[in-house]
Coordinates of C-alpha atoms in Angstrom, one line a residue:
M1 CA -110.5 -69.0 -14.1
A2 CA -109.4 -67.5 -10.8
S3 CA -106.6 -70.1 -10.5
H4 CA -105.4 -69.3 -14.0
A5 CA -105.4 -65.6 -13.3
G6 CA -103.5 -66.1 -10.1
T7 CA -100.9 -68.2 -11.9
A8 CA -100.5 -65.7 -14.7
G9 CA -100.1 -62.9 -12.1
F10 CA -97.5 -64.9 -10.3
C11 CA -95.6 -65.5 -13.5
R12 CA -95.7 -61.8 -14.5
E13 CA -94.4 -60.8 -11.0
M14 CA -91.6 -63.3 -11.3
W15 CA -90.7 -62.1 -14.8
S16 CA -90.8 -58.5 -13.8
G17 CA -88.5 -59.1 -10.9
F18 CA -86.1 -61.2 -12.9
F19 CA -84.1 -58.2 -14.0
D20 CA -84.1 -56.4 -10.6
Y21 CA -80.8 -55.7 -9.0
E22 CA -80.4 -56.6 -5.3
T23 CA -77.7 -55.1 -3.1
P24 CA -76.9 -55.9 0.6
K25 CA -77.8 -53.3 3.2
T26 CA -74.7 -51.3 4.3
M27 CA -74.3 -50.0 7.8
V28 CA -71.5 -47.5 8.6
V29 CA -70.2 -47.8 12.1
K30 CA -68.3 -44.7 13.4
S31 CA -65.8 -46.6 15.5
R32 CA -62.1 -45.8 15.3
K33 CA -61.1 -49.1 17.0
L34 CA -63.1 -51.2 14.7
G35 CA -61.9 -49.3 11.7
I36 CA -58.3 -49.9 12.7
V37 CA -59.0 -53.6 13.1
Y38 CA -60.7 -53.7 9.7
R39 CA -58.0 -51.9 7.8
G40 CA -55.3 -53.8 9.6
A41 CA -56.8 -57.1 8.7
Q42 CA -57.1 -56.0 5.1
A43 CA -53.5 -54.9 5.1
L44 CA -52.3 -58.2 6.6
I45 CA -54.2 -60.2 3.9
L46 CA -52.9 -58.0 1.1
T47 CA -49.3 -58.2 2.4
Y48 CA -49.5 -62.0 2.6
F49 CA -50.7 -62.3 -1.0
V50 CA -48.4 -59.6 -2.4
G51 CA -45.3 -60.5 -0.4
W52 CA -45.5 -64.2 -0.1
V53 CA -47.9 -65.6 -2.7
F54 CA -46.8 -63.4 -5.6
L55 CA -43.3 -62.1 -4.9
T56 CA -41.8 -65.1 -3.0
E57 CA -43.8 -68.1 -4.3
K58 CA -44.4 -66.4 -7.7
A59 CA -47.9 -67.8 -8.0
Y60 CA -48.3 -65.9 -11.3
Q61 CA -46.0 -68.5 -12.9
T62 CA -46.5 -72.1 -14.0
A63 CA -43.7 -74.6 -13.1
E64 CA -42.1 -77.7 -14.5
G65 CA -39.7 -80.0 -12.7
V66 CA -36.6 -81.2 -14.5
K67 CA -37.4 -84.3 -16.6
E68 CA -34.7 -84.7 -19.2
V69 CA -31.2 -85.0 -17.8
S70 CA -27.9 -86.2 -19.1
V71 CA -24.7 -86.7 -17.1
I72 CA -21.2 -87.5 -18.4
S73 CA -18.3 -87.8 -16.0
K74 CA -14.6 -88.4 -16.3
V75 CA -11.8 -88.7 -13.8
K76 CA -8.1 -87.8 -14.4
G77 CA -5.0 -88.3 -12.3
V78 CA -2.1 -90.7 -11.7
T79 CA -0.5 -91.9 -8.5
A80 CA 2.1 -94.4 -7.5
T81 CA 2.5 -96.7 -4.5
N82 CA 5.5 -98.6 -3.0
G83 CA 7.9 -95.9 -3.7
S84 CA 8.6 -93.6 -6.7
D85 CA 11.2 -95.6 -8.6
L86 CA 10.7 -98.1 -11.4
R87 CA 9.6 -100.7 -8.8
A88 CA 6.6 -98.7 -7.8
R89 CA 3.0 -99.6 -8.7
V90 CA 1.4 -97.0 -10.9
W91 CA -2.3 -96.4 -10.6
D92 CA -4.0 -94.7 -13.5
V93 CA -7.6 -94.1 -14.5
A94 CA -8.0 -97.7 -15.8
E95 CA -6.9 -99.0 -12.4
Y96 CA -8.9 -97.0 -9.9
V97 CA -12.2 -95.9 -11.6
M98 CA -15.1 -98.3 -12.0
P99 CA -17.1 -98.5 -14.1
P100 CA -15.0 -96.8 -16.8
Q101 CA -18.0 -95.5 -18.9
G102 CA -18.3 -92.3 -16.8
T103 CA -22.0 -92.2 -15.8
D104 CA -23.8 -90.5 -13.0
S105 CA -22.4 -93.0 -10.5
F106 CA -18.9 -94.3 -10.3
V107 CA -16.2 -95.3 -7.8
I108 CA -12.7 -93.9 -7.2
I109 CA -10.7 -96.6 -5.5
T110 CA -8.7 -95.2 -2.6
N111 CA -7.5 -98.2 -0.6
V112 CA -7.0 -101.9 -1.6
L113 CA -6.2 -105.2 -0.1
E114 CA -4.7 -107.7 -2.7
T115 CA -4.5 -111.4 -2.4
P116 CA -2.2 -112.4 -5.3
M117 CA -1.6 -115.8 -7.0
Q118 CA -4.7 -117.5 -5.9
S119 CA -5.5 -120.9 -7.6
L120 CA -8.2 -123.5 -7.0
G121 CA -7.2 -126.0 -4.4
V122 CA -7.5 -127.1 -0.7
C123 CA -6.3 -124.8 2.1
A124 CA -7.0 -123.7 5.6
E125 CA -9.9 -121.2 6.2
D126 CA -9.0 -117.7 7.4
L127 CA -8.6 -117.6 11.2
D128 CA -10.8 -114.5 11.4
T129 CA -13.8 -116.4 10.1
P130 CA -16.0 -116.8 13.2
T131 CA -16.7 -120.6 13.0
A132 CA -13.4 -121.6 11.3
P133 CA -11.3 -122.6 14.4
C134 CA -11.4 -126.3 15.1
S135 CA -9.7 -129.0 17.2
N136 CA -10.6 -132.1 15.2
D137 CA -12.5 -133.2 12.1
T138 CA -15.9 -133.4 13.9
G139 CA -16.1 -129.6 13.9
C140 CA -15.9 -129.4 10.1
L141 CA -18.9 -131.1 8.5
P142 CA -18.0 -132.0 4.8
G143 CA -19.9 -130.2 2.1
E144 CA -21.4 -127.7 4.5
R145 CA -21.8 -124.2 3.0
D146 CA -21.2 -121.3 5.4
Q147 CA -21.9 -117.8 4.0
L148 CA -18.9 -116.4 5.9
Y149 CA -16.5 -119.0 4.5
N150 CA -14.3 -118.5 1.4
G151 CA -15.0 -122.0 0.1
V152 CA -16.6 -125.4 0.8
K153 CA -15.6 -127.4 3.8
T154 CA -13.8 -130.7 3.1
G155 CA -14.6 -132.3 6.5
R156 CA -11.1 -132.0 7.8
C157 CA -9.4 -129.8 10.4
S158 CA -6.3 -128.4 8.8
H159 CA -2.8 -129.1 10.3
D160 CA -1.2 -126.4 8.2
R161 CA -1.5 -123.7 10.7
K162 CA -1.9 -123.0 14.4
P163 CA -4.4 -122.4 15.8
R164 CA -6.1 -124.9 13.5
T165 CA -9.0 -124.1 11.2
C166 CA -11.4 -126.0 9.0
E167 CA -10.1 -127.0 5.6
V168 CA -11.9 -125.7 2.5
F169 CA -11.9 -126.1 -1.2
A170 CA -11.5 -122.6 -2.5
W171 CA -9.2 -120.1 -4.3
C172 CA -6.1 -120.5 -2.2
P173 CA -4.6 -118.9 -0.3
V174 CA -7.8 -117.4 1.0
E175 CA -8.2 -113.6 1.7
S176 CA -7.1 -112.5 5.1
E177 CA -8.1 -109.2 6.7
G178 CA -6.3 -109.8 10.0
R179 CA -3.7 -107.5 11.6
H180 CA -1.0 -108.7 9.2
A181 CA -3.0 -107.8 6.1
K182 CA -1.2 -105.3 3.9
Y183 CA -3.4 -102.5 2.5
T184 CA -2.3 -100.1 -0.2
L185 CA -3.6 -96.6 0.3
L186 CA -3.7 -94.2 -2.6
A187 CA -2.6 -91.2 -0.6
E188 CA -2.5 -88.8 -3.6
A189 CA -6.0 -89.5 -4.9
E190 CA -7.4 -86.4 -3.3
N191 CA -5.7 -84.5 -6.1
F192 CA -7.6 -86.3 -8.8
T193 CA -9.9 -84.2 -10.9
I194 CA -13.5 -85.0 -11.9
F195 CA -15.1 -83.7 -15.0
I196 CA -18.9 -83.5 -14.8
K197 CA -20.9 -82.5 -17.9
N198 CA -24.6 -82.0 -17.2
N199 CA -27.4 -81.0 -19.6
I200 CA -31.0 -80.4 -18.7
R201 CA -34.2 -79.7 -20.7
F202 CA -37.6 -78.5 -19.8
P203 CA -39.9 -79.7 -22.7
K204 CA -42.9 -77.7 -21.5
F205 CA -41.0 -74.5 -22.2
N206 CA -38.8 -75.9 -24.9
F207 CA -35.7 -74.8 -22.9
S208 CA -32.4 -76.5 -22.5
K209 CA -29.1 -75.6 -20.9
G210 CA -25.8 -77.2 -19.9
N211 CA -23.1 -76.5 -17.2
L212 CA -20.4 -75.6 -19.8
P213 CA -19.8 -72.1 -21.0
Q214 CA -20.9 -71.3 -24.5
N215 CA -18.2 -70.6 -27.1
M216 CA -15.4 -71.7 -24.8
P217 CA -11.9 -72.0 -26.3
K218 CA -10.5 -75.5 -26.8
T219 CA -7.9 -74.9 -24.0
Y220 CA -10.4 -73.8 -21.4
L221 CA -11.0 -77.2 -19.8
Q222 CA -7.2 -77.9 -19.6
S223 CA -6.6 -75.2 -17.0
C224 CA -9.8 -74.2 -15.3
K225 CA -10.9 -75.3 -11.8
H226 CA -14.4 -74.9 -10.5
D227 CA -15.1 -71.9 -8.2
A228 CA -18.7 -71.2 -7.2
R229 CA -18.2 -67.5 -7.3
R230 CA -15.7 -66.7 -9.9
N231 CA -15.8 -69.7 -12.3
N232 CA -19.2 -71.5 -11.8
Y233 CA -19.2 -72.8 -15.3
C234 CA -16.0 -74.7 -15.1
P235 CA -17.1 -78.4 -14.7
I236 CA -13.8 -79.7 -13.3
F237 CA -13.6 -80.4 -9.6
R238 CA -10.8 -81.5 -7.4
L239 CA -11.7 -84.5 -5.2
G240 CA -10.2 -83.1 -2.1
D241 CA -12.1 -79.9 -2.5
M242 CA -15.4 -81.8 -3.0
L243 CA -14.8 -83.7 0.3
K244 CA -13.9 -80.5 2.1
R245 CA -17.2 -78.8 1.0
A246 CA -19.0 -81.9 2.4
G247 CA -17.3 -81.4 5.7
L248 CA -15.0 -84.4 5.3
T249 CA -11.2 -85.1 5.1
Y250 CA -9.6 -87.4 2.5
Q251 CA -7.4 -89.0 5.2
N252 CA -10.4 -90.2 7.2
F253 CA -12.8 -90.9 4.3
S254 CA -10.4 -92.9 2.1
K255 CA -9.5 -95.8 4.4
K256 CA -13.0 -97.3 4.6
G257 CA -14.6 -95.5 1.7
G258 CA -18.1 -94.0 1.5
V259 CA -20.7 -92.5 -0.7
L260 CA -20.3 -88.9 -1.7
G261 CA -23.4 -87.1 -3.2
V262 CA -22.8 -84.4 -5.8
L263 CA -26.1 -82.4 -5.9
I264 CA -26.7 -80.2 -8.9
S265 CA -29.7 -77.9 -8.6
W266 CA -31.2 -75.8 -11.4
T267 CA -33.7 -73.0 -10.5
C268 CA -34.7 -71.2 -13.6
D269 CA -36.9 -68.1 -13.7
L270 CA -37.4 -67.9 -17.5
D271 CA -39.2 -64.6 -17.2
R272 CA -35.8 -63.1 -16.4
G273 CA -34.1 -64.9 -19.4
A274 CA -31.7 -67.8 -19.8
D275 CA -28.9 -66.0 -17.8
S276 CA -30.8 -66.5 -14.6
C277 CA -30.7 -70.3 -15.0
N278 CA -27.5 -71.4 -13.4
P279 CA -26.3 -74.6 -11.7
V280 CA -25.8 -74.7 -8.0
Y281 CA -23.5 -77.4 -6.6
S282 CA -23.5 -78.9 -3.1
F283 CA -21.8 -82.0 -1.7
R284 CA -23.0 -84.4 1.0
R285 CA -22.0 -87.8 2.5
L286 CA -24.8 -90.3 1.8
D287 CA -23.7 -93.5 3.6
N288 CA -24.0 -92.4 7.2
G289 CA -20.5 -93.6 8.0
A290 CA -21.0 -97.2 6.9
G291 CA -18.2 -97.1 4.3
Y292 CA -18.1 -98.6 0.9
N293 CA -16.1 -101.6 -0.5
F294 CA -16.4 -104.3 -3.2
R295 CA -14.3 -107.1 -4.6
Y296 CA -13.1 -108.0 -8.1
A297 CA -10.5 -110.3 -9.6
R298 CA -7.8 -110.1 -12.3
Y299 CA -7.4 -113.5 -14.0
H300 CA -4.3 -114.9 -15.7
V301 CA -2.9 -118.3 -16.7
L302 CA 0.4 -119.6 -15.2
P303 CA 2.9 -121.7 -17.1
G304 CA 1.5 -125.2 -17.4
G305 CA -2.1 -123.9 -18.0
V306 CA -3.0 -123.4 -14.4
E307 CA -5.6 -120.6 -14.0
A308 CA -4.8 -118.1 -11.3
R309 CA -6.1 -114.8 -10.1
T310 CA -5.4 -111.8 -8.0
L311 CA -8.3 -111.0 -5.7
V312 CA -8.7 -107.3 -4.9
K313 CA -10.9 -105.9 -2.0
A314 CA -11.3 -102.3 -2.9
Y315 CA -12.4 -99.5 -0.6
G316 CA -13.4 -96.4 -2.5
I317 CA -15.4 -93.2 -2.8
R318 CA -18.6 -93.8 -4.7
V319 CA -19.7 -90.6 -6.3
D320 CA -23.4 -90.3 -7.0
I321 CA -24.4 -87.3 -9.1
V322 CA -28.0 -86.2 -8.4
V323 CA -29.6 -83.5 -10.7
S324 CA -32.8 -81.7 -9.7
G325 CA -34.4 -78.5 -10.8
E326 CA -37.4 -76.4 -11.7
A327 CA -38.3 -73.9 -14.4
R328 CA -41.0 -71.3 -14.0
K329 CA -42.6 -68.9 -16.4
F330 CA -45.6 -66.4 -16.4
Y331 CA -48.9 -68.0 -17.2
I332 CA -52.3 -66.2 -17.3
I333 CA -54.4 -68.9 -15.7
P334 CA -52.6 -69.2 -12.3
T335 CA -52.4 -65.4 -12.3
I336 CA -56.1 -65.0 -12.6
I337 CA -56.8 -67.8 -10.0
N338 CA -54.5 -66.2 -7.4
L339 CA -55.8 -62.7 -8.0
A340 CA -59.3 -63.9 -7.5
A341 CA -58.3 -65.7 -4.3
A342 CA -56.6 -62.5 -3.0
L343 CA -59.6 -60.3 -3.7
T344 CA -62.0 -62.9 -2.1
S345 CA -59.7 -63.2 1.0
V346 CA -59.9 -59.5 1.6
G347 CA -63.6 -60.1 2.5
V348 CA -62.4 -62.1 5.6
A349 CA -61.7 -58.7 7.2
S350 CA -65.4 -57.9 7.1
V351 CA -66.3 -61.3 8.6
I352 CA -63.9 -60.7 11.5
C353 CA -65.2 -57.2 12.1
D354 CA -68.8 -58.3 11.9
W355 CA -68.2 -60.9 14.6
L356 CA -66.4 -58.3 16.8
L357 CA -69.2 -55.8 16.2
L358 CA -72.1 -58.2 17.1
N359 CA -70.4 -60.1 20.0
T360 CA -67.8 -58.0 21.8
M361 CA -68.8 -54.3 21.3
R362 CA -70.6 -52.5 24.2
R363 CA -73.6 -51.5 22.1
R364 CA -73.8 -54.8 20.3
N365 CA -77.6 -55.1 20.8
I366 CA -78.2 -51.7 19.0
Y367 CA -75.8 -52.7 16.2
R368 CA -77.6 -56.1 15.8
K369 CA -81.0 -54.4 15.5
S370 CA -79.7 -52.0 13.0
K371 CA -77.9 -54.7 10.9
F372 CA -80.7 -57.3 10.8
E373 CA -84.3 -56.3 10.0
E374 CA -86.9 -59.0 10.9
V375 CA -89.9 -59.1 8.7
N376 CA -92.9 -61.5 9.2
E377 CA -96.1 -61.9 7.1
G378 CA -98.1 -59.4 9.3
T379 CA -95.4 -56.7 8.9
A380 CA -95.3 -57.3 5.2
L381 CA -99.1 -57.0 4.9
R382 CA -99.2 -53.8 6.9
A383 CA -96.5 -52.4 4.6
D384 CA -98.6 -53.4 1.5
L385 CA -101.8 -51.8 2.9
S386 CA -100.1 -48.6 3.9
S387 CA -98.9 -48.2 0.3
L388 CA -102.4 -48.7 -1.2
P389 CA -104.6 -45.7 -2.0
S390 CA -107.3 -44.9 0.6
R391 CA -110.2 -46.2 -1.7
E392 CA -108.6 -49.6 -2.2
L393 CA -107.7 -49.7 1.5
A394 CA -111.3 -49.1 2.5
G395 CA -112.5 -51.9 0.1
G396 CA -110.0 -54.3 1.7
K397 CA -111.3 -53.5 5.1
A398 CA -114.9 -54.1 4.0
D399 CA -113.9 -57.4 2.5
A400 CA -112.3 -58.4 5.8
L401 CA -115.4 -57.4 7.8
S402 CA -117.7 -59.3 5.5
N403 CA -115.7 -62.4 6.3
G404 CA -116.1 -62.0 10.0
F405 CA -112.6 -60.6 10.8
S406 CA -111.5 -57.3 12.1
T407 CA -108.9 -55.3 10.2
D408 CA -106.3 -56.2 12.7
D409 CA -107.1 -59.9 12.7
S410 CA -107.0 -60.2 8.9
M411 CA -103.3 -59.1 9.1
L412 CA -102.2 -61.9 11.3

């Protein structure tokens, strides 16, 4: 019965204390130095959250990177080589732009080396090929395939030229890039214009925008030129201006070619409306000076049915259009999370000041005794006995004496 009564009493005590409110003990320290540290730490924490987290990083917004992008490009311009009369060679868009579809990556040819009237046959390998020179047939193994050769070795050392080189079965005459090679430089290509049409969409916010002005007249694109400050929504760029903004010159860049990156960045704060979402263009060389070239051939049939071709080694500027961007908009969940983090972080100031108070202050021992109160079982029992009425206290003493203990001993 006693055990049941004790259990019931324990349960009643637990239940009665369930709805009690507990609060930490507060100690006010009259110290100007410590107060300055406390308020200064709070000010720094609040400044960080307000200035950096909320105003700079805009942590109250949710973000989405650009996911849906379309790019259409088109090059315009005409130039001529070998003079300006009727004997000149005219280069138009169909000649110097590859591929012609106008995607986010294309090449503008600026310098070419042509080897015309090639046909399949036997001829001497180019002298500039490292292993081509020979003195007799033993240096030219028949059928051997060398990746640097223009064809397949026949096994003979050619007598058609001096110094002699191995004979090959190839498209003859083979391409030669020696000092006598004749390159054709498109000197006026820096005046070509590039039309870049770019559209982006952020599906999370159901927002889309393009780099062309809305309700533009039909004649707008015929005369405008892009200017970052005065005409940012004109999508027509002069090639020479693009290279200049990348820190390059057309004269140096066009001979060996290279890769030019056109970087279009969209940073959209949709809380401020669609007008705050504008493209920012930058230009950069991406090939680290290695240059860029490729080969292609134009085939035709000579009288008599002989197939021939003109081999073209083209140096050019490969334009890579790279689109990036991010849209941001107010959202309640990150706002609540960051507000809670800010309010919680303010408590760090108390932790710092408590450490200074208890470890560095001159009267730290006094502060430690005032802040922490040590209570053991004996102290708790004395407090309970002192709170009882005198009649119950006397009975408790009598019970203790009847068990052979003194009043002081029973409180240990």
